[in-house]
Short mmCIF file of C-alpha atoms in Angstrom, two decimals:
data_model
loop_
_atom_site.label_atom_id
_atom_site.label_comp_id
_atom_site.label_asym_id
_atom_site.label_seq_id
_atom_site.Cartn_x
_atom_site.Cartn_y
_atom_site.Cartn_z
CA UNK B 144 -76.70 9.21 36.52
CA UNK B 145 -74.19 11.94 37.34
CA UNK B 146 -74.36 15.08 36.03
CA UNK B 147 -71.12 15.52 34.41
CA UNK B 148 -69.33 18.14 32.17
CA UNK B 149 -69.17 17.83 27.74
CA UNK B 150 -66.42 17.28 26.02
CA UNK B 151 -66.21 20.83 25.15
CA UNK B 152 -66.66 21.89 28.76
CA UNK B 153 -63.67 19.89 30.41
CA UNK B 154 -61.78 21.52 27.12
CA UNK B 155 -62.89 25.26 28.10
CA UNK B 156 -62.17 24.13 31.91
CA UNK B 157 -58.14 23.75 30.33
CA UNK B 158 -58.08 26.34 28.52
CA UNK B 159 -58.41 28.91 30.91
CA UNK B 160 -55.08 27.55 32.64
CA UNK B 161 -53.22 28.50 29.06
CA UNK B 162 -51.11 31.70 30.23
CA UNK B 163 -51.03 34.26 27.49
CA UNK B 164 -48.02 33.76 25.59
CA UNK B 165 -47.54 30.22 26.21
CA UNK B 166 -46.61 27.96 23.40
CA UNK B 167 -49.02 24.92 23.68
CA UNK B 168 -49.74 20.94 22.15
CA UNK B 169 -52.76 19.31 22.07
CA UNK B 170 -53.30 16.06 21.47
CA UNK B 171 -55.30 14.20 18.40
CA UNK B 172 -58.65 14.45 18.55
CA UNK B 173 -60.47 15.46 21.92
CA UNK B 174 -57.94 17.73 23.31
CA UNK B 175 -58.01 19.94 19.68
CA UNK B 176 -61.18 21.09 20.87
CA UNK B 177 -59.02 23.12 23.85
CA UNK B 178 -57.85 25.70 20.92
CA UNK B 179 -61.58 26.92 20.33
CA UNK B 180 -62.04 27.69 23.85
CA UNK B 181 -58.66 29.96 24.42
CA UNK B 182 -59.75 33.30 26.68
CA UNK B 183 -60.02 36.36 24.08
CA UNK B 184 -57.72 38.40 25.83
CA UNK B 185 -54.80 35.66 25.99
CA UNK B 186 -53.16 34.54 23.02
CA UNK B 187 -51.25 30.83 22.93
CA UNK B 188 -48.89 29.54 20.11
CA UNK B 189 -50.15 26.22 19.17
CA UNK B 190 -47.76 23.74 17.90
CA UNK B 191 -48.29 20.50 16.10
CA UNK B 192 -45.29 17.82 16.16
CA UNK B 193 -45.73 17.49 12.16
CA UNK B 194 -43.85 20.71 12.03
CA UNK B 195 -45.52 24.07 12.19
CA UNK B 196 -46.17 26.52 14.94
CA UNK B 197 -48.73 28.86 14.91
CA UNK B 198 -51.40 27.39 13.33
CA UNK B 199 -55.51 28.34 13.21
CA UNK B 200 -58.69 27.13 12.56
CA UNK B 201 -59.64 24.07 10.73
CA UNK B 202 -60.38 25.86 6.89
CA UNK B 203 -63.87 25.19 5.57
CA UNK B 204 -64.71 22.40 3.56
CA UNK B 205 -63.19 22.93 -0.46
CA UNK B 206 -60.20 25.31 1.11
CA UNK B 207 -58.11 22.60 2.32
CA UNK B 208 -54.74 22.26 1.06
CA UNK B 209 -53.73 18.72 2.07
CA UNK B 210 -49.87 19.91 2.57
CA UNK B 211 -50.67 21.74 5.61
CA UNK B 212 -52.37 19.63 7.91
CA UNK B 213 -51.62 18.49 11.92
CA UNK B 214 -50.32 15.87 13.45
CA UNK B 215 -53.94 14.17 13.26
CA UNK B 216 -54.12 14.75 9.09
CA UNK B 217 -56.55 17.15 9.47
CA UNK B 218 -56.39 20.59 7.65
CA UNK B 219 -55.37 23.61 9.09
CA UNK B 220 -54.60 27.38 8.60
CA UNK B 221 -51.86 29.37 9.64
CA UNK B 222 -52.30 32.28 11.55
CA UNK B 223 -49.57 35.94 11.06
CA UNK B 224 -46.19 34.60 12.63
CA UNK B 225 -46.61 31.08 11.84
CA UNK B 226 -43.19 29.07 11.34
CA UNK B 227 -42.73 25.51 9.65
CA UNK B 228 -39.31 23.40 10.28
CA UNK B 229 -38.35 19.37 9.87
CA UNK B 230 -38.81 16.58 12.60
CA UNK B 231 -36.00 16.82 14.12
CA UNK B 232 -36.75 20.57 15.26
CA UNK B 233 -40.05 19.98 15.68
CA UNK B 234 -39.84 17.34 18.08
CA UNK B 235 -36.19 18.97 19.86
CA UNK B 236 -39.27 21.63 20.98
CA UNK B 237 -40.86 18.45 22.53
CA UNK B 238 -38.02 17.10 24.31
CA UNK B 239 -36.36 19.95 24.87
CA UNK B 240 -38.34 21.28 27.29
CA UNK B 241 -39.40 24.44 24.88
CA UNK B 242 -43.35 23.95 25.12
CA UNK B 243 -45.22 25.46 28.02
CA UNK B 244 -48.25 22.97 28.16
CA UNK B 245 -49.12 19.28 26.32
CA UNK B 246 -52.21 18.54 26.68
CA UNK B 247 -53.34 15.06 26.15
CA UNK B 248 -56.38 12.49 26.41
CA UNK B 249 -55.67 9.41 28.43
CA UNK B 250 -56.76 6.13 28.87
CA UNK B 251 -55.49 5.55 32.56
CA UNK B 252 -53.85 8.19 34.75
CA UNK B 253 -52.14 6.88 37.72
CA UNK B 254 -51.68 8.90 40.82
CA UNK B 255 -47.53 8.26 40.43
CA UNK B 256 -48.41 10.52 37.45
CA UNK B 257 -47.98 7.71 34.79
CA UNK B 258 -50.03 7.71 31.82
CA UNK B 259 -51.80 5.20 29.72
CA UNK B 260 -52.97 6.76 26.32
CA UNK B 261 -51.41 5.01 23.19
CA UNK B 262 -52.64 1.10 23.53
CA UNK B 263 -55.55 -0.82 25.08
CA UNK B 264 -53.52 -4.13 24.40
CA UNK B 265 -52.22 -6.74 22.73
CA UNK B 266 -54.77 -6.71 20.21
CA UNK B 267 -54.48 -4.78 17.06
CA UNK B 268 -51.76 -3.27 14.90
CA UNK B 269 -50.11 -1.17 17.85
CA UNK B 270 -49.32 2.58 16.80
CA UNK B 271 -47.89 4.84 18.95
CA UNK B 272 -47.24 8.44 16.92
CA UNK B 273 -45.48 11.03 19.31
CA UNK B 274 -47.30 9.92 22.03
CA UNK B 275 -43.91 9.17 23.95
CA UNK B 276 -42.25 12.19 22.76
CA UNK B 277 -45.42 14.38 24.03
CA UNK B 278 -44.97 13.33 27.80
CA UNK B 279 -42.02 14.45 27.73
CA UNK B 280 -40.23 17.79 27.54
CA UNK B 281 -43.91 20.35 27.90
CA UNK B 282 -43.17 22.09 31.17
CA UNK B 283 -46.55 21.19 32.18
CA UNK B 284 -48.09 17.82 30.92
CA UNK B 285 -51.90 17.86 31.95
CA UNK B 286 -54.98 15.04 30.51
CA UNK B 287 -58.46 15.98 29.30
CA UNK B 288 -60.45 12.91 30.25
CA UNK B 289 -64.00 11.68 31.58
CA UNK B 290 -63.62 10.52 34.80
CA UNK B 291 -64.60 7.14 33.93
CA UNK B 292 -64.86 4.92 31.29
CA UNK B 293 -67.97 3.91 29.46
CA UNK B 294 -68.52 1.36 31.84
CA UNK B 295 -68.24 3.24 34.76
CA UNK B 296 -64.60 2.05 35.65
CA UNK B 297 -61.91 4.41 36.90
CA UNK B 298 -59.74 5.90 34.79
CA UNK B 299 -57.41 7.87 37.52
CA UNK B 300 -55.98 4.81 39.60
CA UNK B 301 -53.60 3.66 42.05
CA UNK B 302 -51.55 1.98 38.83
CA UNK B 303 -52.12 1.90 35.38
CA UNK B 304 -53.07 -1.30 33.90
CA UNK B 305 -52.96 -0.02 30.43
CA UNK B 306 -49.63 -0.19 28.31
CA UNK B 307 -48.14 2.74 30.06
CA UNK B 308 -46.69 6.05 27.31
CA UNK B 309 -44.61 7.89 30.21
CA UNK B 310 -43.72 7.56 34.24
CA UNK B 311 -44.52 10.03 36.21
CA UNK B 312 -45.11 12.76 33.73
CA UNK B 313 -48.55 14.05 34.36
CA UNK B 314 -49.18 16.72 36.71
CA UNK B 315 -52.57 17.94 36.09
CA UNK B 316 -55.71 16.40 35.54
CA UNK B 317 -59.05 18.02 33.83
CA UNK B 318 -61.96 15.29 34.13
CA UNK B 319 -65.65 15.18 33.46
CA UNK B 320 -66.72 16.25 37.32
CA UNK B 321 -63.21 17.56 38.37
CA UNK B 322 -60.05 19.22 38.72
CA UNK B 323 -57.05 17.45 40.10
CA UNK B 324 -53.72 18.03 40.75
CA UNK B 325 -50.84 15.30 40.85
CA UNK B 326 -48.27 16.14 43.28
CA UNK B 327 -45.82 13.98 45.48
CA UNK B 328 -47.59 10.96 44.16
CA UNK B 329 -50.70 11.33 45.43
CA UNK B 330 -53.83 12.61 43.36
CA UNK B 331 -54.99 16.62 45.19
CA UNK B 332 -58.15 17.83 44.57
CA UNK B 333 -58.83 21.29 43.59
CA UNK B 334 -62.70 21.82 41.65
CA UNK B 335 -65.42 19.64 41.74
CA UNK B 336 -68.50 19.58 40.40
CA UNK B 337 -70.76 21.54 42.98
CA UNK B 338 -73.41 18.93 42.96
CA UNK B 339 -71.28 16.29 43.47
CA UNK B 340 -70.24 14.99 47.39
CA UNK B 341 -66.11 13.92 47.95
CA UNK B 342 -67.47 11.08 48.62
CA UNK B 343 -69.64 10.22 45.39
CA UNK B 344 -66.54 11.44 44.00
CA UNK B 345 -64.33 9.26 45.59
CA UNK B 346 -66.10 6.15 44.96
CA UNK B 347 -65.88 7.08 41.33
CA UNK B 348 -61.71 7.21 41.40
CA UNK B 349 -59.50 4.45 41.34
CA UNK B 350 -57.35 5.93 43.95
CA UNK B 351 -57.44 8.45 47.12
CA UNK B 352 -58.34 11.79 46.41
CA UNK B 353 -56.00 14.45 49.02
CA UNK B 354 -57.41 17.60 49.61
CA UNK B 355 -55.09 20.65 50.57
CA UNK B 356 -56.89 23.56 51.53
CA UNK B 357 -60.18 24.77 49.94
CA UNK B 358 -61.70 22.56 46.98
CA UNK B 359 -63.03 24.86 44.34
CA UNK B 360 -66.50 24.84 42.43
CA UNK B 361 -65.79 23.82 39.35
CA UNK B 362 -68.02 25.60 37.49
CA UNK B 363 -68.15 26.42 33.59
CA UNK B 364 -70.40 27.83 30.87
CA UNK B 365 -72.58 25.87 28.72
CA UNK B 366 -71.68 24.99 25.89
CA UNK O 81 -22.29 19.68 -11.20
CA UNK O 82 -25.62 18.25 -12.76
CA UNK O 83 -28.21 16.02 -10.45
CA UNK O 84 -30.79 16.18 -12.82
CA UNK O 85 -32.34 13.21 -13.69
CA UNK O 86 -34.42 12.82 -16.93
CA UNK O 87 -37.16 10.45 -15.91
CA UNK O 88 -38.76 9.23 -13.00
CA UNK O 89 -38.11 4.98 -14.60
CA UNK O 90 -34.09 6.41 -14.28
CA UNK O 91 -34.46 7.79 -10.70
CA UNK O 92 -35.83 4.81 -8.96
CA UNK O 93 -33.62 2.34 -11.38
CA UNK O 94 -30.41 1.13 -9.12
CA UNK O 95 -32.52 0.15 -6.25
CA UNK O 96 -32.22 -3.44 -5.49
CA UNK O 97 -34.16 -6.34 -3.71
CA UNK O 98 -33.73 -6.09 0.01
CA UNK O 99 -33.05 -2.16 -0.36
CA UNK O 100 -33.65 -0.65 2.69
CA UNK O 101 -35.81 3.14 1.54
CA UNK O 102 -37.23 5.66 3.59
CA UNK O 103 -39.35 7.56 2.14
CA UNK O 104 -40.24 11.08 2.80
CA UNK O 105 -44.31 12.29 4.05
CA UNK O 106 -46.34 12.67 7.22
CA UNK O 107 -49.38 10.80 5.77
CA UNK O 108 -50.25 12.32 2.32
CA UNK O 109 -48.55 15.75 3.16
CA UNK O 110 -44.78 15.72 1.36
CA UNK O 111 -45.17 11.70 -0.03
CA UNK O 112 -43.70 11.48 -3.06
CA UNK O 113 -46.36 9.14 -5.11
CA UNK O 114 -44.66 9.64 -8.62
CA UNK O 115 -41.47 7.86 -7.16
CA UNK O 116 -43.28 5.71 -5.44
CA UNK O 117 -45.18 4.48 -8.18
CA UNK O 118 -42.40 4.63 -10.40
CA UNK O 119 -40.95 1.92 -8.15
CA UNK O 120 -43.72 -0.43 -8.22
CA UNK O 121 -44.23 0.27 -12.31
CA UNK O 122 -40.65 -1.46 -12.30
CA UNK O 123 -41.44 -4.13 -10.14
CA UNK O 124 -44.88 -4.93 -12.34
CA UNK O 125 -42.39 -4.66 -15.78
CA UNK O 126 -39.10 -6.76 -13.97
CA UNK O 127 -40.48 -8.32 -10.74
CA UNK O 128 -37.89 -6.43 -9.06
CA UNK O 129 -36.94 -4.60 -6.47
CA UNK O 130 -39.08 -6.77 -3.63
CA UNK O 131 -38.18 -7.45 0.48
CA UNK O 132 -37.79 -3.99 0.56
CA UNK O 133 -38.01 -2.26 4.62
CA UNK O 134 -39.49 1.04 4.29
CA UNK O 135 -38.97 3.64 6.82
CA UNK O 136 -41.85 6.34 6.72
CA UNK O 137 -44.14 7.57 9.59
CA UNK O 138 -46.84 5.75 8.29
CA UNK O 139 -47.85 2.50 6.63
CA UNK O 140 -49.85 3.56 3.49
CA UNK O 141 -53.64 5.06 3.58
CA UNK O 142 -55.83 3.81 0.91
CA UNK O 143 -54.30 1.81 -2.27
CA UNK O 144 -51.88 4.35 -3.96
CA UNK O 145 -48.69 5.57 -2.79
CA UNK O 146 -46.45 3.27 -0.05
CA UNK O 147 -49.97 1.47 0.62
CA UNK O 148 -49.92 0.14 -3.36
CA UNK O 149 -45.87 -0.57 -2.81
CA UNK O 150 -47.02 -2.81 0.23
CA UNK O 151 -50.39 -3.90 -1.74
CA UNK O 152 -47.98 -5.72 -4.71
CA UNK O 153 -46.10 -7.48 -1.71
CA UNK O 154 -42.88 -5.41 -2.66
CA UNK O 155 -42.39 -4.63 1.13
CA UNK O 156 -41.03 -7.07 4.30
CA UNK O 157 -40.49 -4.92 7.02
CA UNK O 158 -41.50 -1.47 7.71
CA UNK O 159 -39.96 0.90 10.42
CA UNK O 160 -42.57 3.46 11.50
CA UNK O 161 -44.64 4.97 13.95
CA UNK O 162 -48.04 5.41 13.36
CA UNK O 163 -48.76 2.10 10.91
CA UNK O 164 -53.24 3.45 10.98
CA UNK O 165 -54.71 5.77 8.57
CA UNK O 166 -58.26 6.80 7.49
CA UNK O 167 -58.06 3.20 4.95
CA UNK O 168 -55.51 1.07 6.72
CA UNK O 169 -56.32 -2.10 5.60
CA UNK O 170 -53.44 -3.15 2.81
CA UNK O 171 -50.94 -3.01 5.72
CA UNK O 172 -53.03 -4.18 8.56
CA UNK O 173 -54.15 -7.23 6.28
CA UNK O 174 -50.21 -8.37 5.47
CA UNK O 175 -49.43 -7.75 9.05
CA UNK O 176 -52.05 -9.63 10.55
CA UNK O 177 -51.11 -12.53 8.24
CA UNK O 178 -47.39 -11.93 9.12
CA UNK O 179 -46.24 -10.97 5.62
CA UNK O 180 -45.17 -7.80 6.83
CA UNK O 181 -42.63 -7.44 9.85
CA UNK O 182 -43.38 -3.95 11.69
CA UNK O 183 -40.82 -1.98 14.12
CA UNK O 184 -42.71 0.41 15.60
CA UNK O 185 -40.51 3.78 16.92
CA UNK O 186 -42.15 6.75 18.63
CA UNK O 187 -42.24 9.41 16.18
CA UNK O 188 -39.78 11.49 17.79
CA UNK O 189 -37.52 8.54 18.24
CA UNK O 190 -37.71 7.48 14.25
CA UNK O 191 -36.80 11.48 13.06
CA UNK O 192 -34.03 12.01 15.90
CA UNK O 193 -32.59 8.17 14.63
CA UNK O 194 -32.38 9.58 11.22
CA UNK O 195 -31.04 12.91 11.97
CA UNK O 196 -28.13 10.73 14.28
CA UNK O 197 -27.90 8.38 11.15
CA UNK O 198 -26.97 11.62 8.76
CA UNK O 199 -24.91 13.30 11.36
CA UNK O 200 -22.62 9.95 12.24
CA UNK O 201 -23.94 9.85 15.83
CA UNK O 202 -24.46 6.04 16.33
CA UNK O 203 -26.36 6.06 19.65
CA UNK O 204 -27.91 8.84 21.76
CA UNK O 205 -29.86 8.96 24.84
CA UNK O 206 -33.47 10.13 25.00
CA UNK O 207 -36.49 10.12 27.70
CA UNK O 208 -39.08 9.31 25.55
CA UNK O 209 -40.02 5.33 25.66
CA UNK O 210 -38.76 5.16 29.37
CA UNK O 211 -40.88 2.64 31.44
CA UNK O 212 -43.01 1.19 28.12
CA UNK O 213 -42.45 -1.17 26.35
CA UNK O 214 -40.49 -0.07 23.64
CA UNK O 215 -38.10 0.38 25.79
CA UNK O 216 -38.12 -3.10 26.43
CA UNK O 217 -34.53 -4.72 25.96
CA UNK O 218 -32.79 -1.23 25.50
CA UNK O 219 -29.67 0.05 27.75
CA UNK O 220 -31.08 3.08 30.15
CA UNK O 221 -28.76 5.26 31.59
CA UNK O 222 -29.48 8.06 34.23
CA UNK O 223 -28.24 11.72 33.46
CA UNK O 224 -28.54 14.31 36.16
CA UNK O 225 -30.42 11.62 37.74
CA UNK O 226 -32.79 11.13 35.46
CA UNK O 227 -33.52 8.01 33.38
CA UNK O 228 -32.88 8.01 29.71
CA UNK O 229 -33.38 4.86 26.86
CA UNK O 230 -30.36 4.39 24.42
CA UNK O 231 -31.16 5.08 20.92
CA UNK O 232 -29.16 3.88 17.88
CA UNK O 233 -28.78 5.64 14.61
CA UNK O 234 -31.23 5.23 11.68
CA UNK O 235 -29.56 4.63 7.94
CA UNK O 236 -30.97 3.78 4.66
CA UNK O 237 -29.28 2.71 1.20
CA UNK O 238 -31.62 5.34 -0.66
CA UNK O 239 -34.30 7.89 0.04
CA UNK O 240 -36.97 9.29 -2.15
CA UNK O 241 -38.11 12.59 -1.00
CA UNK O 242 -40.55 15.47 -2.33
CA UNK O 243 -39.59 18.62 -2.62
CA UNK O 244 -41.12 21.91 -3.80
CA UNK O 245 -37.84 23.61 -5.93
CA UNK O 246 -34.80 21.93 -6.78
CA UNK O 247 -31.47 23.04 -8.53
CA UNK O 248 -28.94 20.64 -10.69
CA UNK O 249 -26.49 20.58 -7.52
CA UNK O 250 -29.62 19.26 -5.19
CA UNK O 251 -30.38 22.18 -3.41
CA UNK O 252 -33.97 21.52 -2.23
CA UNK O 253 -37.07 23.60 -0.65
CA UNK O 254 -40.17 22.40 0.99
CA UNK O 255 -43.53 23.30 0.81
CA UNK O 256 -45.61 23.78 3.97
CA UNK O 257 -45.61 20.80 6.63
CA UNK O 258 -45.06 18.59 3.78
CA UNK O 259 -41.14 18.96 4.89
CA UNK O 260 -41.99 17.02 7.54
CA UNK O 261 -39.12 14.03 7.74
CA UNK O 262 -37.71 14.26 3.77
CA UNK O 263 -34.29 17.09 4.99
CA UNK O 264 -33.57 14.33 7.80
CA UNK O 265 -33.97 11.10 5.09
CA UNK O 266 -32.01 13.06 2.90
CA UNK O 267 -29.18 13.10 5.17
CA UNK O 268 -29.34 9.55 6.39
CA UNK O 269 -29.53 7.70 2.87
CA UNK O 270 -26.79 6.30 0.75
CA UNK O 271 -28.22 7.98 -2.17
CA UNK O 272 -31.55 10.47 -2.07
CA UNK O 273 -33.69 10.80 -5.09
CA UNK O 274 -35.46 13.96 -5.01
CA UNK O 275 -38.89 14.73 -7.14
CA UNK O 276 -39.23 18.10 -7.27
CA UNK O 277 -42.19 20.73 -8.15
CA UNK O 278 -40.07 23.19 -9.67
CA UNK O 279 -36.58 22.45 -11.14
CA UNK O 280 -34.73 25.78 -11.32
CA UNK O 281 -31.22 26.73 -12.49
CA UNK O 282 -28.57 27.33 -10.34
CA UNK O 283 -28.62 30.50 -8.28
CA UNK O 284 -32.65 30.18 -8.69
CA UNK O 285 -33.07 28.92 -5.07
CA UNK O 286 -31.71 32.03 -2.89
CA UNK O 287 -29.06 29.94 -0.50
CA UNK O 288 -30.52 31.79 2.72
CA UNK O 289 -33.59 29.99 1.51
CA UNK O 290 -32.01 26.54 1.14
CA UNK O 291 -33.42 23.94 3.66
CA UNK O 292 -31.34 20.70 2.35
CA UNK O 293 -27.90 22.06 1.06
CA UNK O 294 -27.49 19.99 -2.34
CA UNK O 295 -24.77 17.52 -0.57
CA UNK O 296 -27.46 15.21 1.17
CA UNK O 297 -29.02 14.73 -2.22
CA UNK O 298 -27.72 12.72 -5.20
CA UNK O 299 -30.87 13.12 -7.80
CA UNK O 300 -33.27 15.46 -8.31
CA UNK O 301 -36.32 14.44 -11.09
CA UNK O 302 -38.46 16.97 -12.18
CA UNK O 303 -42.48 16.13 -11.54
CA UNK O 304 -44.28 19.37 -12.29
CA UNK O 305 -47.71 19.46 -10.65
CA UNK O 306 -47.61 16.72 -8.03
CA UNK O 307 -49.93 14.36 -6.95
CA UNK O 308 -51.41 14.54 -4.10
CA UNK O 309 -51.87 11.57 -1.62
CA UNK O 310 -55.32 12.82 0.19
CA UNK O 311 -56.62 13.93 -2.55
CA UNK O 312 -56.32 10.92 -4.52
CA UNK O 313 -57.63 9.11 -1.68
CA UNK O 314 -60.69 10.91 -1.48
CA UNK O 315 -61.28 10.34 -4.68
CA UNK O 316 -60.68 6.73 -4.41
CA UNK O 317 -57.27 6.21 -6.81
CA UNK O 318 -55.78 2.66 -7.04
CA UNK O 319 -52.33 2.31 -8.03
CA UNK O 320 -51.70 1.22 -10.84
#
């Protein structure tokens, strides 16, 4: 078994890319946990696509008000300078290329930078949400993931086999034992786990791992 | 100019079978359940309307709200993008058993077809879907050479919508992210019902404060202390 980083660790890994200032999505779920972990001396505007900007912490349980929630239905709070607005808005900062960083979970990510994230088949009622909308527009469009699945399969690969959400739209991956950087089509590593070889690595990604220049310790806090 | 309407039987009243409605919310935030149930109250007393499409973001949570409108088999189609909730099961059952047809739109998609529907733009071009499958069948078109899926406009025959203050010539507010899609469906629908928190006179509503100028909306009703769709949920509600 390979050590490998929580949850909350590949989130704190992300969050120290978040430039003060920058106006930031996260995804439902998993990548929410990114917010918590936001370097005290930086401050990010966090947007959800449901239509508000600026939003806080999670209120404690009996102080929710069920009219101001995020785009996963969970209750929020709004921090000084917070802003509400329609769809339309709300989703023209999506696509218009007005958010610094989306930041997403994935099922697949393929070194062409195409992402798998909204379907794991046929099977089911399908539901997308703004998945679509997400991978596009964010200047910067980087995945939170463990670097395989439950079974031990790949999830960074040559091709995604996965219903795909976007082409070619992720550019930075934070995984489990790594950090990894999608450029030209080809997946660059930048961190690894210290304990881990390139080549244990390598046998646990779908597709060739590049280096260029120095790879990094990728070392965090616990958590 | 007076939009008021006196009762909530009157505001849902000229919608017919096969009426296409969106209806405003992002899950329970900004649904309006009195209209809502106001519509299915008419369909238990007159069996009508029924083969309605419903355009929301969602496909009902729990048994009250658009989940009881689908529950009494009032609905045929429903154009949305996220059709899962915490209790999906009333519109995952009549889906599953093909009862209910679903078009499934990416949620930016579905609020910039409305907007194009109320501003009388019939198509436009947009990245998101490009390479999935719901792009699948659609014209794609490069722009400074990138690729970019045709769109087409979103309309409805009515829309009922929630809104926090309204005045007799339909100016409306919001409250909190429950604006969410309802100033978009208000522009985009034949006629727009409005239930409002707070009906206030004229000149009430300060118009730098306005978010839907009165012209997108046809009726506003009057529901003083709202329902709430979570919290009705959570504690279990079944409409009726």
């Amino acid at each position: 078994m390979t050590e490998k980083l929580s949850n909350a660790q590949i989130a704190w890994r992300a969050a120290q890319d978040i430039k003060d200032g920058a106006y930031v999505n996260l995804g439902i779920g998993f990548p929410e946990m990114v917010a918590g972990y936001m370097p005290e001396d930086r401050e990010a505007v966090f947007h959800t696509e449901n239509g508000v900007l600026g939003f806080g912490r999670n209120p404690a349980p009996g102080d929710e008000d069920w009219d101001l929630i995020n785009a996963g239905k969970k209750a929020i709070t709004l921090r000084p300078g917070a802003a509400f607005f329609h769809h339309a808005d709300s989703f023209a900062m999506v696509r218009g290329g007005h958010l610094d960083v989306a930041i997403l979970g994935a099922y697949q990510v393929a070194q062409t930078g195409d992402l798998a994230n909204w379907s794991t088949g046929p099977k089911g009622v399908p539901a997308v949400g703004g998945a679509m909308d997400l991978v596009h527009g964010a200047k910067r469009v980087a995945v939170i993931t463990d670097h395989v699945t439950k079974h031990g399969e790949p999830k960074l690969v040559e091709a995604c086999t996965l219903p795909l959400t976007g082409v070619g739209c992720v550019t930075k991956v934070y995984t489990s034992f790594a950090v990894i950087d999608i450029v030209d089509g080809h997946f660059v590593l930048r961190e690894k786990l210290p304990g881990l070889s390139f080549d244990d690595l390598q046998s646990q990604t779908g597709a060739t791992l590049h280096t260029d220049g120095d790879v990094a310790d990728l070392t965090v806090p616990e958590l | 100019m007076d939009k008021r309407i006196a009762t909530l039987a009157e505001a849902v009243s000229g919608i017919p079978d096969g009426a296409s409605v969106m209806i405003g919310g992002f899950g329970g935030s900004g649904a309006p359940i009195e209209l809502i149930h106001a519509l299915i109250d008419r369909f238990l007393e007159t069996g009508s309307p029924k083969a309605l499409t419903v355009i929301n973001n969602n496909a009902g949570n729990g048994h009250v709200g658009i989940a009881a409108l689908i529950e009494q088999g009032m609905v045929a189609r429903m154009v949305c993008s996220f059709p899962r909730s915490a209790d999906p099961r009333v519109f995952t059952e009549r889906y599953q058993s093909g009862e209910i047809e679903l078009e499934l739109v990416p949620q930016g998609t579905l609020a910039e077809r409305i907007r194009a529907g109320g501003a009388g733009i019939p198509a436009f071009y947009t990245p998101t879907s490009y390479g999935t499958d719901l792009a699948k069948g659609k014209p794609v078109e490069e722009f400074d050479g990138r690729p970019y899926v045709q769109e087409r406009w979103l309309k409805a025959d009515f829309a009922l919508i929630k809104a926090e203050k309204g005045d007799p010539y339909g100016n409306l507010t919001y409250r909190m992210a429950a604006r969410n899609f309802s100033p978009l469906m208000a522009t985009a629908a034949a006629r727009t019902v409005a239930q409002v928190s707070h009906l206030v006179a004229a000149g009430d509503i300060d118009p730098e404060a306005v978010v839907t100028p009165g012209i997108f909306v046809d009726g506003v009703v009057e529901v003083a202390d709202p329902q709430q769709e979570e919290e009705l949920n959570r504690a279990g509600a079944h409409h009726p």
